[in-house]
mmCIF file of C-alpha atoms in Angstrom:
data_model
loop_
_atom_site.group_PDB
_atom_site.id
_atom_site.type_symbol
_atom_site.label_atom_id
_atom_site.label_comp_id
_atom_site.label_asym_id
_atom_site.label_seq_id
_atom_site.Cartn_x
_atom_site.Cartn_y
_atom_site.Cartn_z
ATOM 1 C CA MET G 25 -129.021 14.804 4.988
ATOM 2 C CA ASP G 26 -129.995 18.442 5.568
ATOM 3 C CA MET G 27 -132.877 18.993 7.924
ATOM 4 C CA LYS G 28 -135.739 20.962 6.469
ATOM 5 C CA ALA G 29 -137.632 23.395 8.677
ATOM 6 C CA ASP G 30 -141.338 22.751 9.073
ATOM 7 C CA ALA G 31 -142.203 26.119 10.542
ATOM 8 C CA GLU G 32 -145.854 25.459 11.323
ATOM 9 C CA ALA G 33 -145.611 21.869 12.557
ATOM 10 C CA ILE G 34 -146.038 20.761 16.152
ATOM 11 C CA TYR G 35 -144.750 17.291 17.014
ATOM 12 C CA ILE G 36 -146.556 15.536 19.871
ATOM 13 C CA VAL G 37 -144.807 12.516 21.398
ATOM 14 C CA ASP G 38 -146.961 10.680 23.940
ATOM 15 C CA ASP G 39 -147.995 7.065 24.349
ATOM 16 C CA ASP G 40 -151.407 8.166 25.688
ATOM 17 C CA PRO G 41 -153.874 8.480 22.754
ATOM 18 C CA ALA G 42 -156.118 10.807 24.789
ATOM 19 C CA VAL G 43 -153.267 13.300 25.300
ATOM 20 C CA ARG G 44 -152.261 13.082 21.621
ATOM 21 C CA ASP G 45 -155.865 13.683 20.518
ATOM 22 C CA ALA G 46 -156.472 16.577 22.919
ATOM 23 C CA LEU G 47 -153.258 18.394 21.935
ATOM 24 C CA SER G 48 -153.828 17.668 18.223
ATOM 25 C CA VAL G 49 -157.284 19.278 18.321
ATOM 26 C CA LEU G 50 -155.912 22.277 20.235
ATOM 27 C CA PHE G 51 -153.047 22.988 17.818
ATOM 28 C CA ASN G 52 -155.067 22.165 14.680
ATOM 29 C CA MET G 53 -157.632 24.769 15.695
ATOM 30 C CA GLU G 54 -154.813 27.318 15.832
ATOM 31 C CA GLY G 55 -153.738 26.460 12.290
ATOM 32 C CA TYR G 56 -150.687 24.333 13.083
ATOM 33 C CA VAL G 57 -149.884 21.125 11.253
ATOM 34 C CA VAL G 58 -149.724 18.388 13.891
ATOM 35 C CA GLU G 59 -147.751 15.169 13.745
ATOM 36 C CA THR G 60 -148.168 12.656 16.555
ATOM 37 C CA PHE G 61 -145.870 9.854 17.679
ATOM 38 C CA SER G 62 -146.597 7.099 20.193
ATOM 39 C CA ASP G 63 -142.957 6.118 20.726
ATOM 40 C CA GLY G 64 -139.572 7.790 20.857
ATOM 41 C CA ASP G 65 -137.812 5.948 18.045
ATOM 42 C CA THR G 66 -140.321 6.968 15.355
ATOM 43 C CA PHE G 67 -140.185 10.538 16.610
ATOM 44 C CA ILE G 68 -136.366 10.653 16.559
ATOM 45 C CA GLN G 69 -136.342 9.479 12.927
ATOM 46 C CA SER G 70 -138.682 12.321 11.932
ATOM 47 C CA ALA G 71 -137.053 14.935 14.164
ATOM 48 C CA SER G 72 -133.643 14.244 12.643
ATOM 49 C CA LYS G 73 -134.983 14.913 9.141
ATOM 50 C CA ALA G 74 -137.260 17.910 9.690
ATOM 51 C CA VAL G 75 -137.376 20.598 12.358
ATOM 52 C CA PRO G 76 -140.879 21.424 13.615
ATOM 53 C CA ALA G 77 -141.884 24.718 15.249
ATOM 54 C CA CYS G 78 -142.165 23.000 18.632
ATOM 55 C CA VAL G 79 -142.116 19.550 20.262
ATOM 56 C CA MET G 80 -144.339 18.298 23.108
ATOM 57 C CA LEU G 81 -142.627 15.255 24.614
ATOM 58 C CA ASP G 82 -143.978 13.025 27.384
ATOM 59 C CA VAL G 83 -141.365 12.209 30.018
ATOM 60 C CA HIS G 84 -142.650 8.621 30.437
ATOM 61 C CA MET G 85 -142.448 6.759 27.143
ATOM 62 C CA PRO G 86 -142.365 3.055 26.281
ATOM 63 C CA GLY G 87 -138.881 2.087 25.117
ATOM 64 C CA ARG G 88 -136.784 5.236 25.295
ATOM 65 C CA SER G 89 -137.709 7.630 28.074
ATOM 66 C CA GLY G 90 -138.171 11.337 27.433
ATOM 67 C CA ILE G 91 -134.694 11.948 28.908
ATOM 68 C CA GLU G 92 -133.091 9.403 26.553
ATOM 69 C CA ILE G 93 -134.899 11.005 23.611
ATOM 70 C CA LEU G 94 -133.530 14.436 24.586
ATOM 71 C CA LYS G 95 -130.000 13.007 24.722
ATOM 72 C CA ALA G 96 -130.403 11.249 21.355
ATOM 73 C CA LEU G 97 -131.565 14.518 19.774
ATOM 74 C CA ASN G 98 -128.835 16.593 21.438
ATOM 75 C CA ALA G 99 -131.723 18.752 22.613
ATOM 76 C CA GLU G 100 -129.536 21.587 23.884
ATOM 77 C CA ASN G 101 -128.631 22.345 20.267
ATOM 78 C CA TYR G 102 -131.914 21.308 18.653
ATOM 79 C CA PRO G 103 -133.353 24.287 16.725
ATOM 80 C CA ALA G 104 -136.936 23.933 18.047
ATOM 81 C CA PRO G 105 -138.129 24.306 21.649
ATOM 82 C CA ILE G 106 -138.935 20.963 23.311
ATOM 83 C CA PHE G 107 -141.506 20.941 26.122
ATOM 84 C CA ILE G 108 -141.538 17.990 28.501
ATOM 85 C CA ILE G 109 -145.003 16.856 29.617
ATOM 86 C CA SER G 110 -144.818 15.561 33.165
ATOM 87 C CA GLY G 111 -147.141 14.498 35.954
ATOM 88 C CA GLN G 112 -147.024 16.324 39.276
ATOM 89 C CA GLY G 113 -144.831 13.664 40.849
ATOM 90 C CA ASP G 114 -142.236 13.947 38.107
ATOM 91 C CA ILE G 115 -140.495 17.161 39.153
ATOM 92 C CA PRO G 116 -137.034 15.534 39.610
ATOM 93 C CA MET G 117 -137.418 14.045 36.127
ATOM 94 C CA ALA G 118 -138.518 17.409 34.690
ATOM 95 C CA VAL G 119 -135.420 18.991 36.263
ATOM 96 C CA GLU G 120 -133.275 16.292 34.647
ATOM 97 C CA ALA G 121 -134.998 16.998 31.317
ATOM 98 C CA ILE G 122 -134.155 20.702 31.509
ATOM 99 C CA ARG G 123 -130.530 19.833 32.266
ATOM 100 C CA ASN G 124 -130.606 17.741 29.097
ATOM 101 C CA GLY G 125 -131.835 20.565 26.884
ATOM 102 C CA ALA G 126 -135.633 20.663 27.269
ATOM 103 C CA PHE G 127 -136.922 24.220 26.834
ATOM 104 C CA ASP G 128 -139.433 23.972 29.671
ATOM 105 C CA PHE G 129 -141.976 21.590 31.123
ATOM 106 C CA VAL G 130 -145.754 21.511 31.478
ATOM 107 C CA GLU G 131 -147.419 19.607 34.291
ATOM 108 C CA LYS G 132 -150.465 17.411 33.827
ATOM 109 C CA PRO G 133 -153.293 18.197 34.126
ATOM 110 C CA PHE G 134 -152.675 21.285 31.995
ATOM 111 C CA SER G 135 -155.069 23.899 30.672
ATOM 112 C CA ALA G 136 -155.350 24.257 26.900
ATOM 113 C CA GLU G 137 -154.974 28.033 27.098
ATOM 114 C CA THR G 138 -151.770 27.846 29.121
ATOM 115 C CA VAL G 139 -150.174 25.269 26.815
ATOM 116 C CA LEU G 140 -151.073 27.265 23.718
ATOM 117 C CA GLU G 141 -149.773 30.522 25.156
ATOM 118 C CA ARG G 142 -146.474 28.983 26.283
ATOM 119 C CA VAL G 143 -145.912 27.186 22.985
ATOM 120 C CA LYS G 144 -146.572 30.307 20.903
ATOM 121 C CA GLU G 145 -144.264 32.309 23.174
ATOM 122 C CA SER G 146 -141.506 29.694 22.962
ATOM 123 C CA ILE G 147 -141.657 29.616 19.154
ATOM 124 C CA ALA G 148 -141.413 33.424 18.940
ATOM 125 C CA ILE G 149 -138.552 33.593 21.453
ATOM 126 C CA THR G 150 -136.629 30.748 19.790
ATOM 127 C CA ARG G 151 -136.838 32.481 16.414
ATOM 128 C CA GLN G 152 -135.629 35.765 17.902
ATOM 129 C CA ARG G 153 -132.679 34.213 19.710
ATOM 130 C CA GLN G 154 -131.385 32.224 16.733
ATOM 131 C CA ASP G 155 -129.677 35.380 15.481
ATOM 132 C CA LYS G 156 -128.419 36.506 18.876
ATOM 133 C CA VAL G 157 -125.259 35.335 20.555
ATOM 134 C CA VAL G 158 -124.812 36.087 24.236
ATOM 135 C CA PRO G 159 -121.249 37.414 24.604
ATOM 136 C CA ALA G 160 -119.348 35.623 27.332
ATOM 137 C CA SER G 161 -115.805 36.535 28.267
ATOM 138 C CA PHE G 162 -115.432 35.417 31.867
ATOM 139 C CA GLN G 163 -113.630 32.418 33.289
ATOM 140 C CA GLY G 164 -115.853 29.341 33.063
ATOM 141 C CA ALA G 165 -118.111 30.748 30.326
ATOM 142 C CA ASP G 166 -117.192 27.826 28.089
ATOM 143 C CA LEU G 167 -118.736 25.429 30.638
ATOM 144 C CA LEU G 168 -122.198 26.929 30.176
ATOM 145 C CA THR G 169 -124.770 26.117 27.521
ATOM 146 C CA ARG G 170 -126.332 28.850 25.434
ATOM 147 C CA ARG G 171 -129.512 28.749 27.514
ATOM 148 C CA GLU G 172 -127.503 28.948 30.759
ATOM 149 C CA LEU G 173 -125.662 32.014 29.438
ATOM 150 C CA GLU G 174 -129.023 33.651 28.697
ATOM 151 C CA VAL G 175 -130.280 32.905 32.206
ATOM 152 C CA LEU G 176 -126.995 34.131 33.724
ATOM 153 C CA LYS G 177 -127.306 37.433 31.866
ATOM 154 C CA GLU G 178 -130.787 37.940 33.312
ATOM 155 C CA ILE G 179 -129.606 37.091 36.852
ATOM 156 C CA THR G 180 -126.571 39.375 36.719
ATOM 157 C CA ASP G 181 -128.785 42.160 35.322
ATOM 158 C CA GLY G 182 -130.770 41.861 38.555
ATOM 159 C CA ALA G 183 -133.841 40.020 37.268
ATOM 160 C CA SER G 184 -135.824 37.797 39.641
ATOM 161 C CA ASN G 185 -136.588 34.215 38.613
ATOM 162 C CA LYS G 186 -140.065 35.338 37.580
ATOM 163 C CA GLU G 187 -138.772 38.277 35.509
ATOM 164 C CA ALA G 188 -136.060 36.137 33.886
ATOM 165 C CA GLY G 189 -138.650 33.489 33.068
ATOM 166 C CA ARG G 190 -140.929 36.068 31.469
ATOM 167 C CA THR G 191 -138.105 37.407 29.292
ATOM 168 C CA LEU G 192 -136.941 33.931 28.233
ATOM 169 C CA GLY G 193 -140.408 32.379 27.919
ATOM 170 C CA ILE G 194 -139.838 29.714 30.577
ATOM 171 C CA SER G 195 -141.304 29.050 34.020
ATOM 172 C CA PRO G 196 -139.638 30.488 37.157
ATOM 173 C CA ARG G 197 -138.998 26.903 38.281
ATOM 174 C CA THR G 198 -137.063 26.240 35.082
ATOM 175 C CA VAL G 199 -135.009 29.394 35.720
ATOM 176 C CA GLU G 200 -134.234 27.973 39.190
ATOM 177 C CA VAL G 201 -132.973 24.740 37.631
ATOM 178 C CA HIS G 202 -130.661 26.637 35.269
ATOM 179 C CA ARG G 203 -129.534 28.928 38.070
ATOM 180 C CA ALA G 204 -128.549 25.966 40.286
ATOM 181 C CA ARG G 205 -126.701 24.389 37.377
ATOM 182 C CA ILE G 206 -124.839 27.640 36.595
ATOM 183 C CA MET G 207 -123.786 28.095 40.219
ATOM 184 C CA GLU G 208 -122.604 24.494 40.377
ATOM 185 C CA LYS G 209 -120.543 24.848 37.188
ATOM 186 C CA LEU G 210 -119.007 28.193 38.153
ATOM 187 C CA GLY G 211 -118.490 27.350 41.838
ATOM 188 C CA ALA G 212 -120.654 30.279 42.984
ATOM 189 C CA ARG G 213 -122.352 30.226 46.392
ATOM 190 C CA ASN G 214 -124.989 32.871 45.670
ATOM 191 C CA ALA G 215 -126.131 35.505 43.166
ATOM 192 C CA ALA G 216 -123.555 38.047 44.415
ATOM 193 C CA ASP G 217 -120.842 35.469 43.757
ATOM 194 C CA LEU G 218 -122.141 35.006 40.221
ATOM 195 C CA VAL G 219 -121.960 38.732 39.565
ATOM 196 C CA ARG G 220 -118.386 38.834 40.889
ATOM 197 C CA ILE G 221 -117.392 35.917 38.646
ATOM 198 C CA VAL G 222 -118.931 37.505 35.557
ATOM 199 C CA LEU G 223 -117.623 41.030 36.242
ATOM 200 C CA GLY G 224 -114.358 40.009 37.905
ATOM 201 C CA HIS G 225 -112.903 38.161 34.935
ATOM 202 C CA PRO G 226 -112.949 40.521 31.937
ATOM 203 C CA SER G 227 -111.626 39.122 28.697
ATOM 204 C CA ALA G 228 -107.921 39.562 28.032
ATOM 205 C CA GLY G 229 -107.778 42.150 25.311
#
C-alpha cells in the first residue's frame, strides 16, 4: 500500500493525556491537523499508511517503548522528522533514540514557543533535503546514514556543533551524538582524523 503524505498533520504519541492536549492545542492554533495516539501500536499502523509533517513521540510508552517504535518504523528512512519527548533523566535514552533515527529530542518541561519553532524548522529542512544527496566517496562512507553524512559534511567544513545544529535544525547535543557515532564507525580519534579520512580517500575515477 502506498503511503500518502499528510503535509499539514502532526502526530503526537504520548500516554499522558495532559501532554497530548497541550501539544494538540499548540499545533491546532498554528493551523496544523493533529492526530494523537496513546500507544505505539496504533501509531505505527497510521504512520505506515500516511506520512505526517512531523511526529512527536514520547520515549516512555506502555507496550512498545519509543526506541522500539523507531525501529519498527525504520525511522532513519522515515520521510517525516520524528522528535523524541524525554524527561531530563532520559538523556541516555534520547541518545539511543537519535542513533535509531529520531530527528532530535525535546526535554520536558518544554516551552511551547521552542517546540513550535523547532518543529517548523524541522519540517522546512526535511522538505529541502529530500531532493539533496550528500555525495560521499571516501572509504567507510557506506557505513554512515544520510543524517550522519550531513553532519560529517558540516564538521569537515569546519562548523562547530552549534553551527552544524543550526544548519541542520537539530540541537548541538544531537550533533554530538552523531559526531561520536561517525567517529566510532570510521575509526577516527578526533575531528582532524575525520577530515583526513574524508579527504584522504578520494573516489577511484
